[in-house]
Amino acid sequence: MFSVYMLMSIKKKYLKGNHYLFENRVVDLEEIAEGKFLLWFEKQFNAKAGHVVAIAADESHEPRIYSLCSSEKAQNMQILFDLKPDGVLTPRMASLKPGDVLYVSKPYGSFLPDTEIPMWWIATGTGIAPFRAMLQSGFKPAMLLHGARVASNFYFERDFKLELKENYIRCNSGSNGQGDFFGRVSAWIDAQDELPLSNKYYLCGRALMVVEVRDLLIAKGVRYENIVSEIFF
Amino acid sequence: MQALFGKTLDELQSLVVEMGLPKFTGKQIADWLYKKKVASVDDMTNLSKKARAMLSENFEVGTFPPVKVQKSTDGTKKYLFPTAHGKYIETAMIPDKERQTVCVSSQVGCKMGCLFCMTGKQGFNGQLTAGEIVNQVQMIEETDHITNIVYMGMGEPFDNLEEVLKSIDILTSDWGYAMSPRRITVSTIGIVPALKRFLNESKCNLAISVHTPFDDERQKLMPVQLAYPLKSVIDEIRAFDFDSQRKVSFEYIVFGGLNDTSRHVKEMNRLLNGVRSHINLIRFHPIPGTPLEKTDEQRLQRFKDELNNKGLLTTIRASRGQDIYAACGMLSTKGLQKDS
């Protein structure tokens, strides 16, 4: 249900691609690691943990899709993005200031947490975003694996450590010495003798990681029906 | 050196004008590149010596031959092409009576990660330029006998739409190959914004990878379903005003015991209600490590008949080139990317 405040705050909308995009305002922007930004904007619609939004900086460009990383109950919405210097949208997003306009779709998607089956969450890089939204919304996995090449890219590690303790594993595939496992997420999974076959596995990240991990899980006996994948397109 | 091959007429004209040459030189170059299919600027003999010398300073034709050709027992051929950045792509040539169909790649690898596809297992290794796409048509042995082109090789064409549209421009324009757009089919898993643009900016046929009409099942087979649900793809197609010549087909790989039931027939009928379409059933070609299975022939025939009985025009596509890994969903250059 929308609150009165939400309905009042919804402004101009236009159709781009298959999305209605609504004029929105930036609340805050923070560079949390080199070239990695957290962007807060107004909450105009309710969202579920795991939802995505389509975002455009103006009416002329095609929107890009981002996972929300904020709690279902948060006052504002938040995304995590990686600055692509040659891109169209992210350089503009990286220079936004509070009060600036951007265009955001209604939240949507089906990468939603399961409340009945224990979950494993597996992410690389900014693919951690939907899992942060899930955690902040009160969902907890049996295990979270996060892969990154540098320690500063284990985003939200304090939140995850606090809540998940030893069930949060940072897989560091770079040369920097911080992490719980030194190697890629796929190497950690490959090294396991057994995986809980009745759990549900959520994968989020680049295509290669997702297909490699999916193949490994299937090879270790996980049914593909129990694997949900979200790839950065 | 920059490649001339892969440039559109507009680009060639701008380029020659910038060099101080007459605009019509652009048309002459297009003629040499795409009709006379020359290998060198020096072969463009109706250009002035000065023009050839100026062009040769910074440009080359830029076509490249395949480095390997494999031939199937059924006559299908698979060509291996290098790309500009030291990677490799595959192209299939499928002869069938009067038809000579070339199946071109649009990307090195693929981002889409479909569970049943070999290409997806190598991840995404880069975009092809229009020149690299058209090169697959020009540099195969059968180039002068091609009747049809399908964008069903490696990659998702709508994830590289700019270059795909440019390649179609070269293939269909009078100054290019002058091929009928009705003989070209672009296959997509359904990236909606690109689909809209393709429908409006091209006249080519369209093939949509469906594989199951159920959202939850499709999401497990094709992660793209999360971003672009099938229903939104079908809605776009339903809303578009197709002329009588332009074809839309729905590709449906049949997996044993998974998507070949009466429930699927019923849902396909509901989903495609009001859409003029043709369903292509494709036999699944098992790939290493796949949890999916082939369907048996009897079941496949029955599934086809059930769809036809619902009024959905359905045929079974012949499997070709399976012994050389050239069949649908089997193209991959993963090993070569690692070597390179």
PDB file of C-alpha atoms in Angstrom, chain B residues 30 43 89 107 118 122 129 132-133 149 160-161 173 177 190 200 213 255 265 275 298 304 315 318 320 329 331:
ATOM      1  CA  ALA B  30      31.322   0.496 -50.787  1.00  0.00           C
ATOM      2  CA  ASP B  43      42.473  -3.402 -56.039  1.00  0.00           C
ATOM      3  CA  ILE B  89      34.122 -16.701 -32.805  1.00  0.00           C
ATOM      4  CA  GLN B 107      29.361 -11.326 -29.604  1.00  0.00           C
ATOM      5  CA  MET B 118      27.540 -23.773 -24.454  1.00  0.00           C
ATOM      6  CA  GLN B 122      32.446 -19.015 -21.544  1.00  0.00           C
ATOM      7  CA  THR B 129      31.864  -4.820 -34.678  1.00  0.00           C
ATOM      8  CA  GLU B 132      33.345  -8.599 -37.756  1.00  0.00           C
ATOM      9  CA  ILE B 133      29.724  -9.681 -38.173  1.00  0.00           C
ATOM     10  CA  ILE B 149      21.323 -15.230 -42.766  1.00  0.00           C
ATOM     11  CA  ASN B 160      24.985  -5.481 -29.285  1.00  0.00           C
ATOM     12  CA  LEU B 161      22.170  -3.841 -31.179  1.00  0.00           C
ATOM     13  CA  SER B 173      21.255  -1.770 -48.640  1.00  0.00           C
ATOM     14  CA  TYR B 177      24.878  -6.794 -50.385  1.00  0.00           C
ATOM     15  CA  GLY B 190      13.995 -10.678 -25.526  1.00  0.00           C
ATOM     16  CA  ASN B 200      11.155   0.052 -35.732  1.00  0.00           C
ATOM     17  CA  PRO B 213       5.752 -20.183 -21.199  1.00  0.00           C
ATOM     18  CA  PHE B 255      13.761 -30.734 -22.858  1.00  0.00           C
ATOM     19  CA  VAL B 265       0.699 -26.469 -24.763  1.00  0.00           C
ATOM     20  CA  VAL B 275      -0.114 -13.185 -32.172  1.00  0.00           C
ATOM     21  CA  GLN B 298       7.546 -39.714 -30.008  1.00  0.00           C
ATOM     22  CA  LYS B 304       4.114 -30.592 -31.998  1.00  0.00           C
ATOM     23  CA  THR B 315       7.302 -27.293 -36.972  1.00  0.00           C
ATOM     24  CA  ALA B 318      16.112 -30.362 -38.207  1.00  0.00           C
ATOM     25  CA  ARG B 320      22.326 -30.005 -38.108  1.00  0.00           C
ATOM     26  CA  GLY B 329      23.364 -23.993 -28.441  1.00  0.00           C
ATOM     27  CA  LEU B 331      28.970 -22.971 -30.315  1.00  0.00           C
TER      28      LEU B 331
END
